[in-house]
Tab-separated table of C-alpha atoms and ligand atoms in Angstrom:
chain	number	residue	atom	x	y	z
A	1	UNK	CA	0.000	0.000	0.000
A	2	UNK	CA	1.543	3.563	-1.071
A	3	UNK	CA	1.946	6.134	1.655
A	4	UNK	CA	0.534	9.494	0.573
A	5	UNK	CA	3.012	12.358	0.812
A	6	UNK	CA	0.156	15.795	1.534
A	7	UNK	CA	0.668	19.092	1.518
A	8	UNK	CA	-1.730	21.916	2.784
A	9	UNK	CA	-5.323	22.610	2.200
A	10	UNK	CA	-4.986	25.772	-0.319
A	11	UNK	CA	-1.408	24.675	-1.382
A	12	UNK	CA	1.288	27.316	-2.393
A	13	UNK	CA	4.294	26.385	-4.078
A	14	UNK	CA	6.498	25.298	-0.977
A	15	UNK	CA	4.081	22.384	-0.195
A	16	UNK	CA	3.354	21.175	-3.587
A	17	UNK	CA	6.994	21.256	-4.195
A	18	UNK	CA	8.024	19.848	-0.500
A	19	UNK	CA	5.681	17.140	-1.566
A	20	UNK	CA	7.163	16.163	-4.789
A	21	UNK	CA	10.481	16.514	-3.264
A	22	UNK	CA	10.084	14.475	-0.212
A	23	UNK	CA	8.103	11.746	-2.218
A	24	UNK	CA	11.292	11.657	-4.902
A	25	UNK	CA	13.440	10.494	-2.204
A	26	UNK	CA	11.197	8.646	-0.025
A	27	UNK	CA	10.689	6.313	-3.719
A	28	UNK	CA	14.788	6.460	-3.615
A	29	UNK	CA	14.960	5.500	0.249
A	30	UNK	CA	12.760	2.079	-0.879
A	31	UNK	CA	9.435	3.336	0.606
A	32	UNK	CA	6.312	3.738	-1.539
A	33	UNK	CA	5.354	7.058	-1.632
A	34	UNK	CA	2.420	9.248	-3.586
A	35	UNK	CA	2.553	12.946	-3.518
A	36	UNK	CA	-1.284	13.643	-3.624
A	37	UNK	CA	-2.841	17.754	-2.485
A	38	UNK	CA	-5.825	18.654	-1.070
A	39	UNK	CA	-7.104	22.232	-3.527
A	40	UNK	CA	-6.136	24.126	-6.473
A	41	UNK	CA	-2.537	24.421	-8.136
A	42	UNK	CA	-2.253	28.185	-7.907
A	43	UNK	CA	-0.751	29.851	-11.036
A	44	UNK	CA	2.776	30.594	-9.476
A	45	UNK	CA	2.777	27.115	-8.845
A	46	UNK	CA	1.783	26.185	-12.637
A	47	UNK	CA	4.626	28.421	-13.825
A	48	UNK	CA	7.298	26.278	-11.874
A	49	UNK	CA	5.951	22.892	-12.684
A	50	UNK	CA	5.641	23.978	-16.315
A	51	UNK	CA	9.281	25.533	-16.622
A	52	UNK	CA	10.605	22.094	-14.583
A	53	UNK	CA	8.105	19.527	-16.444
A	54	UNK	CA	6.597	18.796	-13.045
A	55	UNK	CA	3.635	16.824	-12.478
A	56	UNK	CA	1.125	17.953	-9.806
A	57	UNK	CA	0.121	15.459	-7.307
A	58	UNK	CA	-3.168	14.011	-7.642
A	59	UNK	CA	-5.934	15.659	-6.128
A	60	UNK	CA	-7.152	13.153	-2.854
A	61	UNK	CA	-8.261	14.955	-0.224
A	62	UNK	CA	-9.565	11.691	2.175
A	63	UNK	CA	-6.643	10.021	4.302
A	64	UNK	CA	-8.879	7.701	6.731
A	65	UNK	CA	-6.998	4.675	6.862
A	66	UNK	CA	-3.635	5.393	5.056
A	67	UNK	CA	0.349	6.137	6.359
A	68	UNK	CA	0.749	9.917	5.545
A	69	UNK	CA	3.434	12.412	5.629
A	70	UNK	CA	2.417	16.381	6.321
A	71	UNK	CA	4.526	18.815	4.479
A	72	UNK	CA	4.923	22.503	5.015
A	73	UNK	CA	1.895	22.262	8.188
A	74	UNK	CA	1.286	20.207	11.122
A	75	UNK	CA	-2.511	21.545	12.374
A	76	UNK	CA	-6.065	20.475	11.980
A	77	UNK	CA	-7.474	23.032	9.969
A	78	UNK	CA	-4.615	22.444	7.130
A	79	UNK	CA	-5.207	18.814	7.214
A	80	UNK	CA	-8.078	16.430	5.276
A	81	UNK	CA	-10.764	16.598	7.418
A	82	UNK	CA	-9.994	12.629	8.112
A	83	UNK	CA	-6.683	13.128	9.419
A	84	UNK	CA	-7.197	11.873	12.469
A	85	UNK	CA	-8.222	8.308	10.893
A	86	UNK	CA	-4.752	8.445	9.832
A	87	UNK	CA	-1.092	7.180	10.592
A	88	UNK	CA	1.020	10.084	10.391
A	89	UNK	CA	4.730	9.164	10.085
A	90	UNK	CA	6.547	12.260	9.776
A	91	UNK	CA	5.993	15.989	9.717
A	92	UNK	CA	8.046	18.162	7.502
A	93	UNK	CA	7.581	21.602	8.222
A	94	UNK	CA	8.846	25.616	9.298
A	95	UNK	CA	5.754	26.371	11.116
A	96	UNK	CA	4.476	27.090	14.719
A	97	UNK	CA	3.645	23.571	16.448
A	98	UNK	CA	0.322	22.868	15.535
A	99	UNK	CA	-2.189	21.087	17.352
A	100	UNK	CA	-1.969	17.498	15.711
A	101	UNK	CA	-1.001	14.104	18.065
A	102	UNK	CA	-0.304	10.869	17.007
A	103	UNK	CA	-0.684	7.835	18.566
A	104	UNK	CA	2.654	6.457	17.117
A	105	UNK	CA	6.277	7.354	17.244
A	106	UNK	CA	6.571	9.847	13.962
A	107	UNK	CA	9.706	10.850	11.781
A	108	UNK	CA	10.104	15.294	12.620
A	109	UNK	CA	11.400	17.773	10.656
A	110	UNK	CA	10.737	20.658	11.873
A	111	UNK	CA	12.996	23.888	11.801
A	112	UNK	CA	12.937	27.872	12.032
A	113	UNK	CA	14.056	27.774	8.382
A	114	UNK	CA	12.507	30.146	5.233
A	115	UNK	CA	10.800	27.109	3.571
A	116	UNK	CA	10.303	23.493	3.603
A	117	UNK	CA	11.999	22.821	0.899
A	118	UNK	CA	15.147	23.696	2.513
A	119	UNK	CA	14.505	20.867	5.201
A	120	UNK	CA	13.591	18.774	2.031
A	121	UNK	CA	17.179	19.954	0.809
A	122	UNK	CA	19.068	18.736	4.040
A	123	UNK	CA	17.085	15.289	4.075
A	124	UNK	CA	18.761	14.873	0.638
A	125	UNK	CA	21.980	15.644	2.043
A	126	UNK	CA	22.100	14.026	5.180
A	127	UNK	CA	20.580	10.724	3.690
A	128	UNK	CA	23.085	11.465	0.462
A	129	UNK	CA	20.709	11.466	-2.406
A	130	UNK	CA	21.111	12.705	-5.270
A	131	UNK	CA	18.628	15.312	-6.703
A	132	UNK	CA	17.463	15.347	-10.075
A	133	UNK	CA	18.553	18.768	-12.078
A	134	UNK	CA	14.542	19.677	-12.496
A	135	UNK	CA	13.466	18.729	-8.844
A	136	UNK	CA	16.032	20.832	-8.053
A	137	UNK	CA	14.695	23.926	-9.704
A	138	UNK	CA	11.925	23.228	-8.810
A	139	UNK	CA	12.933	23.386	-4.951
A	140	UNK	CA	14.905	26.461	-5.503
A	141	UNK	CA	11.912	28.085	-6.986
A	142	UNK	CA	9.969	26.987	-3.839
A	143	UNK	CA	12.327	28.495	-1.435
A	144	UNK	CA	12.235	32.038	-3.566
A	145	UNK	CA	8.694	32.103	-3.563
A	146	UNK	CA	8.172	31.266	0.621
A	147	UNK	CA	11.083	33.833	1.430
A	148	UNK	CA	9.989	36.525	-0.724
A	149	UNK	CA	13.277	36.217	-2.809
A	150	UNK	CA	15.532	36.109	0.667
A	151	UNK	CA	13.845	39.520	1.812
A	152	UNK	CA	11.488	37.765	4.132
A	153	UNK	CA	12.330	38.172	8.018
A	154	UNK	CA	11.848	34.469	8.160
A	155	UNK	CA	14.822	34.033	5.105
A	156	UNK	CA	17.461	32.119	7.451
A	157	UNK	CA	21.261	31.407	5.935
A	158	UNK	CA	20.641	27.768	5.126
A	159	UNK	CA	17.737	28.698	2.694
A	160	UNK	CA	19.980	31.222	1.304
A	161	UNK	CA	22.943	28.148	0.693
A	162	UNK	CA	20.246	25.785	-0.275
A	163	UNK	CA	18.792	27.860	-3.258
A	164	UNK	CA	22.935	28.394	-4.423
A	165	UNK	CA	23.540	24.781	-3.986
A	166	UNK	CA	20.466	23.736	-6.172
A	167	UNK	CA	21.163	26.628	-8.625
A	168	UNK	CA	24.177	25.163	-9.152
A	169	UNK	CA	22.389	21.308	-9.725
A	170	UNK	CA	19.633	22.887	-11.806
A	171	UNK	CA	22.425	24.927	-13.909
A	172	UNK	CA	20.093	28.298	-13.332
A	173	UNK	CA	22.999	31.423	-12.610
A	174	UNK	CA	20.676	34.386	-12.269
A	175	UNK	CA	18.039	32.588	-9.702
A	176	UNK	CA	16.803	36.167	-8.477
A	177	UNK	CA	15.484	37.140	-12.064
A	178	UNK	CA	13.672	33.633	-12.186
A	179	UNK	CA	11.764	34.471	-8.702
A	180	UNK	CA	10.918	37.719	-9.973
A	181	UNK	CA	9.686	36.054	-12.966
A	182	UNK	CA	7.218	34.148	-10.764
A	183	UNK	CA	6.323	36.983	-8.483
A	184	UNK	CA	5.141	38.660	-11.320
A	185	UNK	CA	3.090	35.580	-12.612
A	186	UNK	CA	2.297	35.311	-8.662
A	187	UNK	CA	0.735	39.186	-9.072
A	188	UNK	CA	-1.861	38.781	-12.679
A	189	UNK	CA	-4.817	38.729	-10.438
A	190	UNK	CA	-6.963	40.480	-13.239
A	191	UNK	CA	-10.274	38.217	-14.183
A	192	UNK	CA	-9.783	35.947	-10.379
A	193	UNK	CA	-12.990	35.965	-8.865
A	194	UNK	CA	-12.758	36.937	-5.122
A	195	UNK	CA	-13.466	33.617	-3.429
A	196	UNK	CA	-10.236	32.190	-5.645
A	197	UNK	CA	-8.496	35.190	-4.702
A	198	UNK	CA	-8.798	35.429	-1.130
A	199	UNK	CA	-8.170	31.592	-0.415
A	200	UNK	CA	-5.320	31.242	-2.974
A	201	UNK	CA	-3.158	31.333	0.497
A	202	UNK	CA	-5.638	31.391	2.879
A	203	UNK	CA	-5.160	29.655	6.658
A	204	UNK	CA	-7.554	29.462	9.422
A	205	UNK	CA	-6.242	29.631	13.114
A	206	UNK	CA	-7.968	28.518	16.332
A	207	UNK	CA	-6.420	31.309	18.394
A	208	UNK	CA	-7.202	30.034	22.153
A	209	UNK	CA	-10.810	28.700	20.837
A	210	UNK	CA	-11.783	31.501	18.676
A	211	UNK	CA	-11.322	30.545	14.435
A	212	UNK	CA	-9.805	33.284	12.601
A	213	UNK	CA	-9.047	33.257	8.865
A	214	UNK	CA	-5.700	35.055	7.320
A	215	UNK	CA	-5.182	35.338	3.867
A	216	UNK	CA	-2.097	36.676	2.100
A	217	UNK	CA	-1.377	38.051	-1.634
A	218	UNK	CA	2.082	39.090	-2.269
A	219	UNK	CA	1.981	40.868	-5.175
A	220	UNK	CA	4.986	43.117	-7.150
A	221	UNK	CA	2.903	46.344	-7.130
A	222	UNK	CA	-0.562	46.924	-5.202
A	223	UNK	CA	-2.095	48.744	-7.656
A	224	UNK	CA	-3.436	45.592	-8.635
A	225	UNK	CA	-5.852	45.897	-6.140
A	226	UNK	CA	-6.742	49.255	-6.869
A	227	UNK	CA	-10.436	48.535	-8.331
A	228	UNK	CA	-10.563	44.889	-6.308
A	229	UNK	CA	-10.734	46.128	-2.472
A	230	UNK	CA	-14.754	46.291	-2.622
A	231	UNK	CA	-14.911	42.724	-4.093
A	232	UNK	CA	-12.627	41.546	-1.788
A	233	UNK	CA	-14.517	43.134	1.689
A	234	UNK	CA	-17.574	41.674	0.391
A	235	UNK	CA	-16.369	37.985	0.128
A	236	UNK	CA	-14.024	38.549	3.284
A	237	UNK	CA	-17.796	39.017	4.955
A	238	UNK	CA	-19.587	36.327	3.316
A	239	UNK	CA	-16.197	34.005	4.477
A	240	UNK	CA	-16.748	35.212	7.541
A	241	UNK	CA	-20.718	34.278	7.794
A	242	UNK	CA	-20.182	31.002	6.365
A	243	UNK	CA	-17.303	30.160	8.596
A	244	UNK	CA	-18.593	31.634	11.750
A	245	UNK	CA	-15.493	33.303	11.977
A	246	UNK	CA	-14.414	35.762	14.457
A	247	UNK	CA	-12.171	37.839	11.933
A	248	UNK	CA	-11.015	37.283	8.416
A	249	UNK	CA	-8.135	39.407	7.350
A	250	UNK	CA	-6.132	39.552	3.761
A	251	UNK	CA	-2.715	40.878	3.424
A	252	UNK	CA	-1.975	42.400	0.418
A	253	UNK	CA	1.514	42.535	0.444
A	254	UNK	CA	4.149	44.655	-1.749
A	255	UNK	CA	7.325	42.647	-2.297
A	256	UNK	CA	9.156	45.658	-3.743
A	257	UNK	CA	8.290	48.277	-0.893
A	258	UNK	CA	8.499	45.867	1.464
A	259	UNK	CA	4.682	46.049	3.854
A	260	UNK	CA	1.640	44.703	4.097
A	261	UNK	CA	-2.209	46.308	3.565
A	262	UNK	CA	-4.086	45.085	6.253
A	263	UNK	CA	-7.553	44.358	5.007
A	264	UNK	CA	-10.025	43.420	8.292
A	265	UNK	CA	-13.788	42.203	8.626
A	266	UNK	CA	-14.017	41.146	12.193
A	267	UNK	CA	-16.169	41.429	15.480
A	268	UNK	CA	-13.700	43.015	17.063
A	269	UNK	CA	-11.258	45.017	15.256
A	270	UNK	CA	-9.508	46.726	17.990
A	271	UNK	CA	-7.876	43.121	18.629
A	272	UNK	CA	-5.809	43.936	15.238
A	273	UNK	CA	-5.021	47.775	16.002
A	274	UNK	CA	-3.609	46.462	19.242
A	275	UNK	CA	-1.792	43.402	17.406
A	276	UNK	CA	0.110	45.936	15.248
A	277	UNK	CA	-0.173	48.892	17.512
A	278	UNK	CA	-1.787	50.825	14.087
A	279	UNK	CA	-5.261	52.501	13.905
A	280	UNK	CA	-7.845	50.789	11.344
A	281	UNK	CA	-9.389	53.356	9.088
A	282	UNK	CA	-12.324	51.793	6.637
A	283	UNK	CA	-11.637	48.359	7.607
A	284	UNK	CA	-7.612	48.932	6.469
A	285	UNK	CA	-3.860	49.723	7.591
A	286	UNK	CA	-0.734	50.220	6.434
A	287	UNK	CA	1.828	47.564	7.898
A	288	UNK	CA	5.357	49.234	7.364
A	289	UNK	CA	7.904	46.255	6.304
A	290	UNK	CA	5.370	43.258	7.032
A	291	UNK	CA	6.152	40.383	4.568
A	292	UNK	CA	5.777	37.102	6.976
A	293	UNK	CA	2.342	36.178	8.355
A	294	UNK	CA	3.994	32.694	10.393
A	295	UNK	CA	6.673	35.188	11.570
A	296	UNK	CA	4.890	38.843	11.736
A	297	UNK	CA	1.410	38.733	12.207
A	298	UNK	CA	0.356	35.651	13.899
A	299	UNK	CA	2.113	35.685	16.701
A	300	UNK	CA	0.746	39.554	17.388
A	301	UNK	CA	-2.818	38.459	16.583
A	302	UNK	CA	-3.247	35.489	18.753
A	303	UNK	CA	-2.402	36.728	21.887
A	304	UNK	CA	-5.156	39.184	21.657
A	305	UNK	CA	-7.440	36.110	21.732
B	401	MG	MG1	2.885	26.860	2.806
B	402	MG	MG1	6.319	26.959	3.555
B	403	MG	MG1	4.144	31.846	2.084
């Protein structure tokens, strides 16, 4: 029976990638691995798997019964609803502890690092594995897009030497202007309805018992929001109503200035100007050099909870 190698609901291109990149040398270790997701390929991701002739795993989103391994999350809300039917044998991930147990001894790989594909990269290493010129890119291009191109505060110096070392295997020199290129594919959000839009990288948190919803859009200039804001509010409500959320907020985030546009719909919005010590005008605030929401935002938010 094939374990399934996930990544997390609404998966960006350090998961997807993680996944194919752990299941690659799972196969290689002798175990019988699947990469399988649980949404939507977003198009960032579609421009690396296209320029790499990736495959995306298979769309599966029921685990009751099987041996998984998590990559790039390790809480409920980012699992298959069955996960708990589940065996879990190993977490790979760069995120806050989440709130999943197992009943069995599991495999953890879990570090303060920019991106999981620079655990992925040191797996390779320390089991001394060879990876394949295109998984390679691939992996580089993941650890671009989840450090913002190195500017994010959560860009450590391993995922800087990891992205050299597999520039090197993939035979790419000028890596920057290739995670530009996908930034800009990352930022076309012309003719997206708002639903697709606002969950492309969407997470819900249960901050201390109360669910709140954080989406993020980094984008290479937010004028492409300009005429989209109204759109967006309205869904953030509607998200809100069908979730029974306490709060739903969107970054819109400016790579090249460097700061995030607080959008907010919430019962409670003071919780936020108090998080980021800012005052909300219209439902919105400027965030001066906020890029990470693991690193920057939630841990302001949930204490307020
Ligand atoms: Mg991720
Ligand atoms: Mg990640
Ligand atoms: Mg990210």
């Amino acid at each position: 029976m094939s374990i399934y190698v996930i990544s997390h609901t609404n998966p960006d291109t350090d998961s997807i990638v993680g996944s194919i990149a752990l299941t690659y040398l799972k196969n290689q270790l002798g175990e019988d691995c699947v990469a399988i997701r649980q949404g939507k390929i977003s198009p960032e991701t579609e421009f690396v798997l296209n320029k790499f002739g990736g495959v995306a795993p298979v769309l599966k989103t029921s685990v009751a019964g099987e041996e998984v391994y998590l990559v790039d999350f390790g809480d409920l809300a980012q699992s298959p609803s069955d996960i708990k039917e589940a065996t879990i044998l190993g977490i790979i991930d760069h995120h806050k502890l989440g709130d999943l147990t197992t009943d069995t001894p599991l495999e953890c790989w879990i570090r303060p690092v920019g991106s999981s594909n620079t655990i992925v990269k040191e797996m390779f290493d320390s089991y001394k594995i060879e990876i394949p010129k295109d998984l390679a890119g691939m992996m580089m291009c993941a650890i671009l897009s989840d450090t913002v191109i190195f500017k994010s505060p959560t860009c450590t110096k391993a995922d800087t030497k990891a992205v050299k070392e597999l520039a090197k295997i993939s035979g790419i020199e000028d890596y920057k202007a290739l995670g530009m290129e996908m930034f800009i594919v990352k930022s076309e959000v012309e003719g997206t309805a708002a639903r697709d839009l606002l969950t492309r990288d969407y997470k819900e948190f249960n901050m201390n018992g109360t669910q709140v919803g954080i989406g993020q859009l980094e984008v290479v200039d937010l004028k492409v929001f300009d005429n989209k804001k109204e759109m967006l509010f309205e869904d953030m409500k509607k998200l809100k109503e069908e979730g029974n959320l306490h709060s739903v907020a969107l970054l819109l985030t400016d790579i090249m200035i460097e700061g995030s546009q607080l959008l907010v719909v919430s019962d409670d919005e003071s919780k936020f100007e108090k998080a980021f010590n800012v005052t909300i005008e219209n439902h919105e605030a400027w965030l001066p050099k906020v890029l990470s929401r693991k690193k920057q935002v939630i841990p302001f938010v949930q204490p307020q909870f």
